[in-house]
Each structure stands twice: as C-alpha cells, then as structure tokens.
Amino acid sequence: MKYQCTKCSFQWEGTSYTFDNVRVHEKTHLPKNENISVRCKVCNTLKITKGLINSNGGWECKMCGNLINAQGHVITS
C-alpha cells in the first residue's frame, strides 16, 4: 500500500498493520475546532477532544493514570 499526503510532502508505504502512521499524520492537518479521538493502548479508554490534544501531544488517561501520546501509547506512567 502507498499513501501520498495531498497537503504536504508526507509519503508512506507499508502494510495495513502500519497504516496507523497515516492516521496520526492526518491529524496534524485537522482544523483546531474539529473533533479528534485517541484510544489508550493500555486500558482502551477513548478520548474525544477538539483540535490538538495539548502542547506536548499527550493526555492523561483517567482510567489507568498514564500520560498517553496522540497514537495512544504511554509517554510516562
């Protein structure tokens, strides 16, 4: 599979297992007022928010207490 972003020079080539990289990239082009969702990879909690999550790209999961990045992976515990 191949992907070329229409808004910048981002390119991706891989399998459906690595397609999350494309979804994460597309979130960088969202308007500030558009809803985005991120699922915690630890406890599967879903966070829906407007625009960017915060300045460091993370949010605190209310279920497990970990700091989660935009891909849903743990930054710190």
mmCIF file of N, CA and C in Angstrom:
data_model
loop_
_atom_site.group_PDB
_atom_site.id
_atom_site.type_symbol
_atom_site.label_atom_id
_atom_site.label_comp_id
_atom_site.label_asym_id
_atom_site.label_seq_id
_atom_site.Cartn_x
_atom_site.Cartn_y
_atom_site.Cartn_z
ATOM 1 N N MET A 1 0.850 -1.177 0.000
ATOM 2 C CA MET A 1 0.000 0.000 0.000
ATOM 3 C C MET A 1 0.893 1.237 0.000
ATOM 4 N N LYS A 2 0.416 2.297 -0.657
ATOM 5 C CA LYS A 2 1.144 3.562 -0.706
ATOM 6 C C LYS A 2 0.189 4.697 -0.360
ATOM 7 N N TYR A 3 0.755 5.763 0.221
ATOM 8 C CA TYR A 3 -0.034 6.945 0.571
ATOM 9 C C TYR A 3 0.817 8.181 0.325
ATOM 10 N N GLN A 4 0.239 9.189 -0.315
ATOM 11 C CA GLN A 4 0.878 10.485 -0.527
ATOM 12 C C GLN A 4 -0.074 11.553 -0.007
ATOM 13 N N CYS A 5 0.353 12.324 0.977
ATOM 14 C CA CYS A 5 -0.477 13.382 1.541
ATOM 15 C C CYS A 5 -0.684 14.467 0.490
ATOM 16 N N THR A 6 -1.909 14.934 0.374
ATOM 17 C CA THR A 6 -2.216 15.975 -0.609
ATOM 18 C C THR A 6 -1.899 17.368 -0.088
ATOM 19 N N LYS A 7 -1.617 17.492 1.211
ATOM 20 C CA LYS A 7 -1.373 18.809 1.804
ATOM 21 C C LYS A 7 0.090 19.085 2.101
ATOM 22 N N CYS A 8 0.942 18.054 2.107
ATOM 23 C CA CYS A 8 2.375 18.239 2.368
ATOM 24 C C CYS A 8 3.149 17.123 1.667
ATOM 25 N N SER A 9 4.414 16.994 1.980
ATOM 26 C CA SER A 9 5.260 16.019 1.280
ATOM 27 C C SER A 9 5.325 14.660 1.976
ATOM 28 N N PHE A 10 4.467 14.406 2.953
ATOM 29 C CA PHE A 10 4.480 13.132 3.670
ATOM 30 C C PHE A 10 4.124 11.987 2.729
ATOM 31 N N GLN A 11 4.939 10.926 2.775
ATOM 32 C CA GLN A 11 4.680 9.721 1.996
ATOM 33 C C GLN A 11 4.777 8.525 2.918
ATOM 34 N N TRP A 12 4.005 7.500 2.636
ATOM 35 C CA TRP A 12 4.027 6.275 3.422
ATOM 36 C C TRP A 12 3.884 5.098 2.474
ATOM 37 N N GLU A 13 4.617 4.045 2.773
ATOM 38 C CA GLU A 13 4.487 2.793 2.038
ATOM 39 C C GLU A 13 4.604 1.671 3.059
ATOM 40 N N GLY A 14 3.627 0.790 3.096
ATOM 41 C CA GLY A 14 3.663 -0.286 4.069
ATOM 42 C C GLY A 14 2.444 -1.174 3.966
ATOM 43 N N THR A 15 2.146 -1.853 5.078
ATOM 44 C CA THR A 15 1.013 -2.770 5.131
ATOM 45 C C THR A 15 -0.102 -2.168 5.966
ATOM 46 N N SER A 16 -1.226 -2.845 6.006
ATOM 47 C CA SER A 16 -2.351 -2.353 6.796
ATOM 48 C C SER A 16 -2.010 -2.312 8.284
ATOM 49 N N TYR A 17 -1.016 -3.090 8.713
ATOM 50 C CA TYR A 17 -0.618 -3.105 10.118
ATOM 51 C C TYR A 17 0.103 -1.827 10.524
ATOM 52 N N THR A 18 0.708 -1.128 9.569
ATOM 53 C CA THR A 18 1.427 0.113 9.872
ATOM 54 C C THR A 18 0.666 1.351 9.402
ATOM 55 N N PHE A 19 -0.593 1.190 8.993
ATOM 56 C CA PHE A 19 -1.374 2.313 8.472
ATOM 57 C C PHE A 19 -1.676 3.347 9.551
ATOM 58 N N ASP A 20 -1.530 3.014 10.838
ATOM 59 C CA ASP A 20 -1.742 3.990 11.910
ATOM 60 C C ASP A 20 -0.844 5.206 11.734
ATOM 61 N N ASN A 21 0.325 5.034 11.121
ATOM 62 C CA ASN A 21 1.211 6.168 10.863
ATOM 63 C C ASN A 21 0.521 7.213 9.992
ATOM 64 N N VAL A 22 -0.276 6.781 9.033
ATOM 65 C CA VAL A 22 -1.003 7.697 8.157
ATOM 66 C C VAL A 22 -2.098 8.416 8.948
ATOM 67 N N ARG A 23 -2.836 7.687 9.785
ATOM 68 C CA ARG A 23 -3.888 8.311 10.587
ATOM 69 C C ARG A 23 -3.326 9.375 11.520
ATOM 70 N N VAL A 24 -2.190 9.081 12.130
ATOM 71 C CA VAL A 24 -1.543 10.046 13.013
ATOM 72 C C VAL A 24 -1.120 11.275 12.222
ATOM 73 N N HIS A 25 -0.562 11.078 11.038
ATOM 74 C CA HIS A 25 -0.149 12.211 10.213
ATOM 75 C C HIS A 25 -1.339 13.074 9.807
ATOM 76 N N GLU A 26 -2.431 12.454 9.430
ATOM 77 C CA GLU A 26 -3.607 13.217 9.004
ATOM 78 C C GLU A 26 -4.147 14.100 10.114
ATOM 79 N N LYS A 27 -3.961 13.698 11.370
ATOM 80 C CA LYS A 27 -4.422 14.525 12.488
ATOM 81 C C LYS A 27 -3.653 15.832 12.582
ATOM 82 N N THR A 28 -2.451 15.916 11.999
ATOM 83 C CA THR A 28 -1.685 17.159 12.038
ATOM 84 C C THR A 28 -2.305 18.219 11.143
ATOM 85 N N HIS A 29 -3.156 17.824 10.209
ATOM 86 C CA HIS A 29 -3.784 18.768 9.292
ATOM 87 C C HIS A 29 -5.211 19.145 9.691
ATOM 88 N N LEU A 30 -5.698 18.644 10.826
ATOM 89 C CA LEU A 30 -7.062 18.961 11.250
ATOM 90 C C LEU A 30 -7.177 20.405 11.705
ATOM 91 N N PRO A 31 -8.297 21.057 11.401
ATOM 92 C CA PRO A 31 -8.532 22.398 11.947
ATOM 93 C C PRO A 31 -8.617 22.324 13.472
ATOM 94 N N LYS A 32 -8.337 23.427 14.139
ATOM 95 C CA LYS A 32 -8.321 23.462 15.599
ATOM 96 C C LYS A 32 -9.675 23.109 16.212
ATOM 97 N N ASN A 33 -10.779 23.333 15.512
ATOM 98 C CA ASN A 33 -12.100 23.105 16.096
ATOM 99 C C ASN A 33 -12.712 21.757 15.719
ATOM 100 N N GLU A 34 -11.984 20.907 15.029
ATOM 101 C CA GLU A 34 -12.517 19.612 14.610
ATOM 102 C C GLU A 34 -12.231 18.555 15.680
ATOM 103 N N ASN A 35 -13.183 17.665 15.901
ATOM 104 C CA ASN A 35 -13.022 16.599 16.896
ATOM 105 C C ASN A 35 -11.999 15.579 16.440
ATOM 106 N N ILE A 36 -11.142 15.151 17.368
ATOM 107 C CA ILE A 36 -10.247 14.030 17.120
ATOM 108 C C ILE A 36 -10.417 13.038 18.263
ATOM 109 N N SER A 37 -10.119 11.778 17.996
ATOM 110 C CA SER A 37 -10.253 10.762 19.034
ATOM 111 C C SER A 37 -8.953 9.966 19.132
ATOM 112 N N VAL A 38 -8.593 9.622 20.366
ATOM 113 C CA VAL A 38 -7.405 8.824 20.649
ATOM 114 C C VAL A 38 -7.808 7.757 21.647
ATOM 115 N N ARG A 39 -7.387 6.531 21.399
ATOM 116 C CA ARG A 39 -7.702 5.426 22.298
ATOM 117 C C ARG A 39 -6.441 4.997 23.027
ATOM 118 N N CYS A 40 -6.528 4.895 24.348
ATOM 119 C CA CYS A 40 -5.407 4.445 25.187
ATOM 120 C C CYS A 40 -5.102 2.983 24.871
ATOM 121 N N LYS A 41 -3.853 2.686 24.540
ATOM 122 C CA LYS A 41 -3.455 1.314 24.211
ATOM 123 C C LYS A 41 -3.348 0.437 25.462
ATOM 124 N N VAL A 42 -3.310 1.053 26.657
ATOM 125 C CA VAL A 42 -3.182 0.299 27.900
ATOM 126 C C VAL A 42 -4.537 -0.228 28.354
ATOM 127 N N CYS A 43 -5.518 0.678 28.494
ATOM 128 C CA CYS A 43 -6.811 0.257 29.055
ATOM 129 C C CYS A 43 -7.972 0.437 28.072
ATOM 130 N N ASN A 44 -7.692 0.899 26.839
ATOM 131 C CA ASN A 44 -8.682 1.020 25.779
ATOM 132 C C ASN A 44 -9.695 2.147 25.999
ATOM 133 N N THR A 45 -9.379 3.129 26.850
ATOM 134 C CA THR A 45 -10.249 4.273 27.077
ATOM 135 C C THR A 45 -10.173 5.208 25.880
ATOM 136 N N LEU A 46 -11.302 5.745 25.454
ATOM 137 C CA LEU A 46 -11.364 6.646 24.312
ATOM 138 C C LEU A 46 -11.455 8.079 24.788
ATOM 139 N N LYS A 47 -10.653 8.964 24.189
ATOM 140 C CA LYS A 47 -10.698 10.399 24.490
ATOM 141 C C LYS A 47 -11.053 11.110 23.199
ATOM 142 N N ILE A 48 -12.102 11.924 23.239
ATOM 143 C CA ILE A 48 -12.503 12.739 22.101
ATOM 144 C C ILE A 48 -12.329 14.189 22.508
ATOM 145 N N THR A 49 -11.618 14.956 21.678
ATOM 146 C CA THR A 49 -11.317 16.334 22.020
ATOM 147 C C THR A 49 -11.347 17.197 20.775
ATOM 148 N N LYS A 50 -11.408 18.489 20.980
ATOM 149 C CA LYS A 50 -11.363 19.445 19.874
ATOM 150 C C LYS A 50 -9.916 19.803 19.589
ATOM 151 N N GLY A 51 -9.529 19.791 18.318
ATOM 152 C CA GLY A 51 -8.201 20.234 17.929
ATOM 153 C C GLY A 51 -7.093 19.380 18.497
ATOM 154 N N LEU A 52 -5.944 19.987 18.710
ATOM 155 C CA LEU A 52 -4.797 19.270 19.237
ATOM 156 C C LEU A 52 -5.017 18.921 20.691
ATOM 157 N N ILE A 53 -4.413 17.854 21.147
ATOM 158 C CA ILE A 53 -4.647 17.363 22.500
ATOM 159 C C ILE A 53 -4.061 18.313 23.534
ATOM 160 N N ASN A 54 -2.794 18.631 23.466
ATOM 161 C CA ASN A 54 -2.175 19.695 24.252
ATOM 162 C C ASN A 54 -0.799 19.976 23.679
ATOM 163 N N SER A 55 -0.034 20.846 24.325
ATOM 164 C CA SER A 55 1.228 21.298 23.747
ATOM 165 C C SER A 55 2.237 20.163 23.551
ATOM 166 N N ASN A 56 2.255 19.176 24.431
ATOM 167 C CA ASN A 56 3.198 18.073 24.260
ATOM 168 C C ASN A 56 2.570 16.889 23.535
ATOM 169 N N GLY A 57 1.349 17.028 23.056
ATOM 170 C CA GLY A 57 0.705 15.985 22.276
ATOM 171 C C GLY A 57 0.158 14.844 23.099
ATOM 172 N N GLY A 58 -0.009 15.034 24.393
ATOM 173 C CA GLY A 58 -0.475 13.949 25.235
ATOM 174 C C GLY A 58 -1.674 14.317 26.081
ATOM 175 N N TRP A 59 -2.234 13.310 26.729
ATOM 176 C CA TRP A 59 -3.353 13.499 27.646
ATOM 177 C C TRP A 59 -3.256 12.449 28.732
ATOM 178 N N GLU A 60 -3.805 12.758 29.896
ATOM 179 C CA GLU A 60 -3.769 11.813 30.997
ATOM 180 C C GLU A 60 -5.011 10.942 30.943
ATOM 181 N N CYS A 61 -4.793 9.643 30.897
ATOM 182 C CA CYS A 61 -5.902 8.699 30.886
ATOM 183 C C CYS A 61 -6.508 8.645 32.284
ATOM 184 N N LYS A 62 -7.805 8.852 32.379
ATOM 185 C CA LYS A 62 -8.494 8.863 33.670
ATOM 186 C C LYS A 62 -8.662 7.463 34.249
ATOM 187 N N MET A 63 -8.571 6.428 33.428
ATOM 188 C CA MET A 63 -8.742 5.063 33.906
ATOM 189 C C MET A 63 -7.444 4.483 34.484
ATOM 190 N N CYS A 64 -6.346 4.597 33.730
ATOM 191 C CA CYS A 64 -5.096 3.972 34.181
ATOM 192 C C CYS A 64 -4.080 4.976 34.718
ATOM 193 N N GLY A 65 -4.303 6.294 34.500
ATOM 194 C CA GLY A 65 -3.429 7.323 35.043
ATOM 195 C C GLY A 65 -2.157 7.586 34.268
ATOM 196 N N ASN A 66 -1.961 6.921 33.133
ATOM 197 C CA ASN A 66 -0.769 7.124 32.321
ATOM 198 C C ASN A 66 -0.917 8.346 31.436
ATOM 199 N N LEU A 67 0.214 8.974 31.075
ATOM 200 C CA LEU A 67 0.218 10.045 30.093
ATOM 201 C C LEU A 67 0.329 9.398 28.723
ATOM 202 N N ILE A 68 -0.658 9.644 27.869
ATOM 203 C CA ILE A 68 -0.785 8.971 26.577
ATOM 204 C C ILE A 68 -0.488 9.962 25.454
ATOM 205 N N ASN A 69 0.244 9.533 24.411
ATOM 206 C CA ASN A 69 0.514 10.414 23.271
ATOM 207 C C ASN A 69 -0.605 10.309 22.240
ATOM 208 N N ALA A 70 -0.455 11.014 21.121
ATOM 209 C CA ALA A 70 -1.514 11.077 20.109
ATOM 210 C C ALA A 70 -1.783 9.736 19.435
ATOM 211 N N GLN A 71 -0.834 8.798 19.529
ATOM 212 C CA GLN A 71 -1.039 7.471 18.960
ATOM 213 C C GLN A 71 -1.682 6.511 19.959
ATOM 214 N N GLY A 72 -1.807 6.929 21.218
ATOM 215 C CA GLY A 72 -2.389 6.076 22.241
ATOM 216 C C GLY A 72 -1.376 5.297 23.047
ATOM 217 N N HIS A 73 -0.087 5.540 22.804
ATOM 218 C CA HIS A 73 0.974 4.844 23.522
ATOM 219 C C HIS A 73 1.369 5.617 24.774
ATOM 220 N N VAL A 74 1.880 4.934 25.792
ATOM 221 C CA VAL A 74 2.256 5.551 27.050
ATOM 222 C C VAL A 74 3.515 6.390 26.887
ATOM 223 N N ILE A 75 3.442 7.669 27.326
ATOM 224 C CA ILE A 75 4.621 8.537 27.365
ATOM 225 C C ILE A 75 5.309 8.332 28.702
ATOM 226 N N THR A 76 4.534 8.469 29.801
ATOM 227 C CA THR A 76 5.054 8.228 31.148
ATOM 228 C C THR A 76 3.951 7.556 31.949
ATOM 229 N N SER A 77 4.343 6.860 33.008
ATOM 230 C CA SER A 77 3.339 6.214 33.861
ATOM 231 C C SER A 77 3.428 6.743 35.272
#
